[in-house]
Coordinates of C-alpha atoms and ligand atoms in Angstrom, one line a residue:
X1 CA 322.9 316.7 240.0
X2 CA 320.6 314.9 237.4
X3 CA 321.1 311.0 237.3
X4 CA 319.7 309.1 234.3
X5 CA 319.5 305.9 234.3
X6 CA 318.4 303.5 231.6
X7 CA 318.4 300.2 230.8
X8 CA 316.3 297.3 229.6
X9 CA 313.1 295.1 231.1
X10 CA 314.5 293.8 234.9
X11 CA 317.9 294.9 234.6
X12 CA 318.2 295.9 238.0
X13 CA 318.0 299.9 236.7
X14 CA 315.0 300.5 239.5
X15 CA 316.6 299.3 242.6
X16 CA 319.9 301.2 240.9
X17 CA 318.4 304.3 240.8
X18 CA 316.5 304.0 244.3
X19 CA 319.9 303.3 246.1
X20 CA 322.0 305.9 244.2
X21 CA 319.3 308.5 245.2
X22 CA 319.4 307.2 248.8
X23 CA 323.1 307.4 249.0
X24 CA 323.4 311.2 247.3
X25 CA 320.2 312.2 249.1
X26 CA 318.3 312.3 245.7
X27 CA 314.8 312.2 245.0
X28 CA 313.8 309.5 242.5
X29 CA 311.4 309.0 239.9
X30 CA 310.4 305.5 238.7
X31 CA 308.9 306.1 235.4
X32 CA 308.1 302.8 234.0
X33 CA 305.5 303.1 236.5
X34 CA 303.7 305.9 234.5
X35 CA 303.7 304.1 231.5
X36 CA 302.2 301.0 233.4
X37 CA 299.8 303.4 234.7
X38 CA 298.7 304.3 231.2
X39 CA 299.2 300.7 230.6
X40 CA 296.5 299.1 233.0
X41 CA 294.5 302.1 232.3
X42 CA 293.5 300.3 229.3
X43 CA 293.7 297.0 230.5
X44 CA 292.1 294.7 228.1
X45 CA 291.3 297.1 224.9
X46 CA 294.4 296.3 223.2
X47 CA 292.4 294.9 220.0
X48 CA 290.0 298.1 220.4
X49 CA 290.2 300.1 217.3
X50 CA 290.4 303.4 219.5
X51 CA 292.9 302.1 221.6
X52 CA 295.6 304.6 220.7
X53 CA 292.6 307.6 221.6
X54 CA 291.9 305.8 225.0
X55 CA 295.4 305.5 225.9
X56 CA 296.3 308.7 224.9
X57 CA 293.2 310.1 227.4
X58 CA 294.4 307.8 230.0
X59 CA 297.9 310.1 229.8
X60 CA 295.5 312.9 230.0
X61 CA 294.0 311.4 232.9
X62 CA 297.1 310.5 234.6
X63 CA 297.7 312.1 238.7
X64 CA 301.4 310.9 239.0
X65 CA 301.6 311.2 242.8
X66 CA 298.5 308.8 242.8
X67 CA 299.7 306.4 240.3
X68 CA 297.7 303.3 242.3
X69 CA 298.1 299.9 243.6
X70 CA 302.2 299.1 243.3
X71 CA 301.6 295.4 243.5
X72 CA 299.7 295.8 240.4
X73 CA 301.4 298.0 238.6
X74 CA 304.7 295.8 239.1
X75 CA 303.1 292.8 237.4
X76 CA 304.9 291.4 234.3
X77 CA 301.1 292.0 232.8
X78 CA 301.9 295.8 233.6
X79 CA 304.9 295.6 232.2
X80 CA 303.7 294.6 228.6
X81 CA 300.9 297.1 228.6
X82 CA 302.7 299.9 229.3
X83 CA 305.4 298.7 226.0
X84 CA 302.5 298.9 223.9
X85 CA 301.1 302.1 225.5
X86 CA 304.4 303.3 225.1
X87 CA 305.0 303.3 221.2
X88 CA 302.5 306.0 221.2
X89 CA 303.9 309.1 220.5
X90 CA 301.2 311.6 222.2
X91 CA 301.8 309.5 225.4
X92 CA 305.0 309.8 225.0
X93 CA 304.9 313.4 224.5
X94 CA 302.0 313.7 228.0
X95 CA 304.4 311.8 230.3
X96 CA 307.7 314.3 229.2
X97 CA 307.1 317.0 230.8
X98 CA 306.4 315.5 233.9
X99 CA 309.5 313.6 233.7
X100 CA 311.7 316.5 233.4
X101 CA 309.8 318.8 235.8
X102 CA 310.7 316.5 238.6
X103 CA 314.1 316.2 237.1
X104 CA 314.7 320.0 237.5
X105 CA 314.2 320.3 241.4
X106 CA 316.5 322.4 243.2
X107 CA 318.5 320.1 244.1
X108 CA 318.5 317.8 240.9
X109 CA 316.8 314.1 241.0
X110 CA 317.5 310.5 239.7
X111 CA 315.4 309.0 237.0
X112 CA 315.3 305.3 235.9
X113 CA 313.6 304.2 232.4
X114 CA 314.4 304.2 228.9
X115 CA 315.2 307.4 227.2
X116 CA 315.6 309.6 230.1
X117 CA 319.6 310.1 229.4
X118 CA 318.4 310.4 225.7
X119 CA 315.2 312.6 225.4
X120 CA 314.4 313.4 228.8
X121 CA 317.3 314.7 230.1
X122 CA 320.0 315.1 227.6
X123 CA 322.2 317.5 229.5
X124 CA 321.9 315.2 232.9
X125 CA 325.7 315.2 234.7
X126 CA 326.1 311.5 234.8
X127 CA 324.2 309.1 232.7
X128 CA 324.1 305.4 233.4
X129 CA 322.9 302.7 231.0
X130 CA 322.1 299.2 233.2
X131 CA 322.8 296.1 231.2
X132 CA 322.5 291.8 231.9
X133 CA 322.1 289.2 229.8
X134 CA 318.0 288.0 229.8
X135 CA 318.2 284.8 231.1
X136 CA 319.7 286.8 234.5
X137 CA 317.2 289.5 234.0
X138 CA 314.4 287.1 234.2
X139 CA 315.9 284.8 237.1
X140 CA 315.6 288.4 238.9
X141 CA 312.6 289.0 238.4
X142 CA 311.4 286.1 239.0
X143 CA 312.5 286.1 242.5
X144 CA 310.8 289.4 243.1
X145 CA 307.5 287.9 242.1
X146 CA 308.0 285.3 244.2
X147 CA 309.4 287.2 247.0
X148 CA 305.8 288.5 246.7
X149 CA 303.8 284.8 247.2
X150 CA 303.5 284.4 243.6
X151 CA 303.9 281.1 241.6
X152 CA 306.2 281.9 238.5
X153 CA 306.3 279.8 235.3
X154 CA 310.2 281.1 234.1
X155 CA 309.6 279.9 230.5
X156 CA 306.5 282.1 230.1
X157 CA 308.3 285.4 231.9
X158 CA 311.7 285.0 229.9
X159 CA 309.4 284.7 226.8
X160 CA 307.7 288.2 228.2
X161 CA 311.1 289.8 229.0
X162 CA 312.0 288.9 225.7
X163 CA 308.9 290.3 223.8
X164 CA 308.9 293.5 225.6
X165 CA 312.8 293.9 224.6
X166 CA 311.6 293.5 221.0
X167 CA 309.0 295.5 221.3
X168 CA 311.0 298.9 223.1
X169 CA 313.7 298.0 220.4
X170 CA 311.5 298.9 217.4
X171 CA 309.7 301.6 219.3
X172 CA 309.4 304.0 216.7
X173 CA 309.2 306.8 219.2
X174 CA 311.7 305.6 221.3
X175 CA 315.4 306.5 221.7
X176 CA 316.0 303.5 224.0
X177 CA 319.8 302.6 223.3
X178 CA 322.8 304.2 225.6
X179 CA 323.3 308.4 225.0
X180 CA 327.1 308.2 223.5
X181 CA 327.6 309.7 226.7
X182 CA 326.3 307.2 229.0
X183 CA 328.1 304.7 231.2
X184 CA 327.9 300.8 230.6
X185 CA 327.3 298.7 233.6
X186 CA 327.0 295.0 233.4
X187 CA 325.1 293.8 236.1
X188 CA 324.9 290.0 235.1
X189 CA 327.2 288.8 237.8
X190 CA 326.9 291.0 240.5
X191 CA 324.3 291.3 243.3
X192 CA 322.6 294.2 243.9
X193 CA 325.2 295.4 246.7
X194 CA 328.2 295.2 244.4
X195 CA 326.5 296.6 241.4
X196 CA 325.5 299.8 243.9
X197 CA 329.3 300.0 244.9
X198 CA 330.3 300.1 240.9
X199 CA 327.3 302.4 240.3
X200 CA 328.8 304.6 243.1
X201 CA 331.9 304.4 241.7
X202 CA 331.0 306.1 238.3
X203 CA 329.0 308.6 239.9
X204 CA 331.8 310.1 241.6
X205 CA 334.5 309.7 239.0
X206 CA 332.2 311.9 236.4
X207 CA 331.3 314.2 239.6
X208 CA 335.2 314.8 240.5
X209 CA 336.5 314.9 237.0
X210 CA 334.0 317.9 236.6
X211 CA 335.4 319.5 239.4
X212 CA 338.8 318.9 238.1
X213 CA 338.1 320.5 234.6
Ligands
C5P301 O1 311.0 300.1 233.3 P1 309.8 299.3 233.3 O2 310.0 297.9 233.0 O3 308.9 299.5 234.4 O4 309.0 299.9 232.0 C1 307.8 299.4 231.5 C2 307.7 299.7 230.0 O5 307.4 301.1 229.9 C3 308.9 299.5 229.2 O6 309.0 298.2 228.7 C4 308.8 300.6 228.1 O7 308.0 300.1 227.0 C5 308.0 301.7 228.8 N1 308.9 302.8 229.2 C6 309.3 303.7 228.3 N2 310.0 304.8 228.7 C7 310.4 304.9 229.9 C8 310.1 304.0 230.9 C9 309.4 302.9 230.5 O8 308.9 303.6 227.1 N3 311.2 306.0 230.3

């Protein structure tokens, strides 16, 4: 079984996906984290006129079983690079087929991130898309940062949250919207413990209605 699910910036889609494929004995692939990669690969040459070639070698370069330091690659910094890494079509195109060769292990695989119900796994069985309003989406994520030690200015990261939502919106090589066949799932008021159980919920319906037909 193939779960996609998308969704925007700090939605909740990670955590999702890690406790869906926990609970279905799943193995799950993050990949936001391999456009961060790329992202802090080029760290600081976003105003370099060969910045498309450098990130595009950086894809190249990519090992994505040794992706590095997950503190850093979680930043909100991260975050925005990989957005603007991520409008490039030719790293779009190096990070697919990793994306659906993990997808098509044996025993199937859940994947969080933008397009994965859309271009990277069209055909998965169920296909979740995570929404919740920003201001909730950056409360959330600004308690993870914290969580971590972190001092967090909320102004500045709802600003961020906002920008990279713009900027995936008019990603030109993107397909980040909700497959026609995905499910909806507002997670603005619930915790992460009763979006899980509605998560559940939809996985199983799909699963037992395809048994059914
Ligand atoms: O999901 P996460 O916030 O870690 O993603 C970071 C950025 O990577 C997104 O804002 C988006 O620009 C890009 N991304 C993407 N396609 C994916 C996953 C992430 O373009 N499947």
């Amino acid at each position: 079984m193939i779960i996609a699910v998308d969704g925007p910036a700090a939605s909740g889609k990670g955590t999702l996906a890690s406790g869906l494929a926990r609970h279905y004995g799943l193995a799950h692939l993050d990949t936001g984290l391999l456009y961060r990669a790329v992202g802090l690969a080029v760290a600081g040459q976003e105003d370099h006129p060969e910045f498309e070639t450098k990130a595009i070698a950086a894809a190249q370069a990519l090992e994505p079983g040794h992706l590095g330091d997950v503190a850093k690659l979680t930043t909100a910094e991260a975050g925005s690079l990989a957005s603007k890494v991520a409008v490039i079509g030719e790293v779009r195109a190096l990070l697919r087929q990793y994306q659906r060769d993990f997808a098509s292990q044996p025993r199937g695989a859940v994947l969080d991130g933008r397009d994965i119900g859309t271009v990277i796994c069209p055909d998965a069985e169920v296909k979740l898309f995570i929404k919740a309003d920003s201001k909730a989406r950056m409360e959330r994520r600004a308690r993870q940062l914290e969580g971590r030690g972190l001092v967090v200015d909320r102004y500045a990261l709802y600003h961020q949250i906002e920008e990279r939502d713009a900027r995936d919106m008019a990603n030109p090589n993107g397909g980040f919207y909700p497959a026609a066949d995905a499910h909806l799932l507002d997670t603005t008021l619930l915790d992460i413990e009763a979006a899980l159980r509605a998560a559940i919920g939809i996985v199983d319906g799909v699963m037992a209605r395809r048994v059914e037909r």
